Amino acid sequence: MPPLRTFSDLKVRERQNRQNIIIDAAERVFASKPFDAVSMRDIACEAGISHATIYRYFPDQQTLFMEAFLRGVEEVLPRIEEAVRKNPDEPVGAAADAFIGFLSEKKHYFKMMTYFMLDGALDPALLERLHAAGRLILDRFEGLLTERGSVAEPRIFAHAFFASLNGILITFRDFPGRSGEDVLQHMKVLGRVVARLFEQGMEKGGTAVEGRGWEEPGR
Amino acid sequence: MPPLRTFSDLKVRERQNRQNIIIDAAERVFASKPFDAVSMRDIACEAGISHATIYRYFPDQQTLFMEAFLRGVEEVLPRIEEAVRKNPDEPVGAAADAFIGFLSEKKHYFKMMTYFMLDGALDPALLERLHAAGRLILDRFEGLLTERGSVAEPRIFAHAFFASLNGILITFRDFPGRSGEDVLQHMKVLGRVVARLFEQGMEKGGTAVEGRGWEEPGR
DNA sequence: TGTACATCAGTGAACGCGCGTTCACTGATGTAC
DNA sequence: TGTACATCAGTGAACGCGCGTTCACTGATGTAC
């Protein structure tokens, strides 16, 4: 956080603080009810302001949602780093564990990610921010995998690994009649299985499946 | 289809036909616009009836959606069988390919599946039908995997494989600035990578990751 | 053959609701002269 | 010191919309007597 030198700086900071309070409120609301049921009025109520006030800080709902989501990405990366640091003998498994643990604990981030991925009618500028965030995670996964061995197309493996972890989260979250603890345990087991398979694949080396190259947009 | 012996049979059949027309219309609407944007009025319009008429055939929206979705499951299984039959030397990869190809072609089924999995507020009876459908697919995947080798907990591997394929679909569908053909190609490559890793894991044998047992509900 | 009745597909209008967003306005604070 | 003005956070009411669902009703068909 840059120091405050002028009254003008303070004004900007205060505005940012107010924006943050709204995002905080949005996260709490997202955490408390299904995604579809979250309205601007709910968020405003949680933040203790009128719903009209939100529009003084965010141009529309999608932007607010995206800001809230991007916080999740900022948070998950340090979690992965920490897990890798603590488990140097099985970094991929630890990363999978951290990823699943975090997105399972903070379900609203995952719900938002799924929503954004699924609906597709996002403003292009917001979409680019979403993909930039995805690329950060892919970069980290690719780094972890290439430490275990060398394949012709490591990025493909990173894509597949990332997708697998997402799939575990979407397929098994909210399994009915299970405690949250059991579900988390099961998802983590699946994450370990996948991580081990990818590690073995990297150690075995060789080429990825034959197929055309694939450039991520904006890379 | 059972033969028609009585006028009463015919009446039942005709009612089923009308239900099917509504479900057909629903699928066409789902295929044409984002999930959130599909309304009962749209579906009625597509079927050429008043929206009130739908309620003479389905008690509510969720039930109609679920009926439409379950058709997808009925369709995907034969596709998998056919792919396996045609590619006896790499059944897992062929199954992954068929699964991804089908759900990518019929995007609305996948959208519905994601919606149901994500939102969680389903009627219990409908939820059970959803899980029964999932179990059918898991059974088939488990069978394919165990043909390649033996592990302590094959069901865990089937779960992870199923989840990975779902993850590929949700993570990479609607990649912006790509033709549908490119995206499908990429997803299929990822599916092959995952399939090969699972095959290798099964061939290598051994135990799944340590973890508590996991019983699917209703099994 | 004729009449009264039952069944049921189908319908347009209406209900009640909640949504995202906008607007005209208030009121507090700081500034220029 | 006082006054006119500018800025801007915040607001309640309203707009316009579309949704899922229900309701009272029509009209066609078959049935009982």
mmCIF file of C-alpha atoms in Angstrom, chain A residues 153 207-213, chain B residues 90 185 188-190 192-193 196:
data_model
loop_
_atom_site.group_PDB
_atom_site.id
_atom_site.type_symbol
_atom_site.label_atom_id
_atom_site.label_comp_id
_atom_site.label_asym_id
_atom_site.label_seq_id
_atom_site.Cartn_x
_atom_site.Cartn_y
_atom_site.Cartn_z
ATOM 1 C CA GLU A 153 4.107 -30.350 -24.426
ATOM 2 C CA THR A 207 5.313 -36.832 -25.866
ATOM 3 C CA ALA A 208 1.871 -35.580 -25.191
ATOM 4 C CA VAL A 209 -0.852 -36.990 -27.316
ATOM 5 C CA GLU A 210 -0.470 -36.083 -30.947
ATOM 6 C CA GLY A 211 -2.466 -33.000 -31.700
ATOM 7 C CA ARG A 212 -2.251 -29.507 -33.009
ATOM 8 C CA GLY A 213 -0.615 -26.829 -30.932
ATOM 9 C CA GLU B 90 -7.546 -48.144 -26.648
ATOM 10 C CA GLN B 185 -9.918 -30.701 -30.883
ATOM 11 C CA LYS B 188 -10.218 -34.250 -27.134
ATOM 12 C CA VAL B 189 -6.436 -34.026 -26.874
ATOM 13 C CA LEU B 190 -6.791 -33.351 -23.161
ATOM 14 C CA ARG B 192 -6.652 -38.549 -24.510
ATOM 15 C CA VAL B 193 -3.914 -37.346 -22.183
ATOM 16 C CA ARG B 196 -3.621 -42.460 -21.124
#
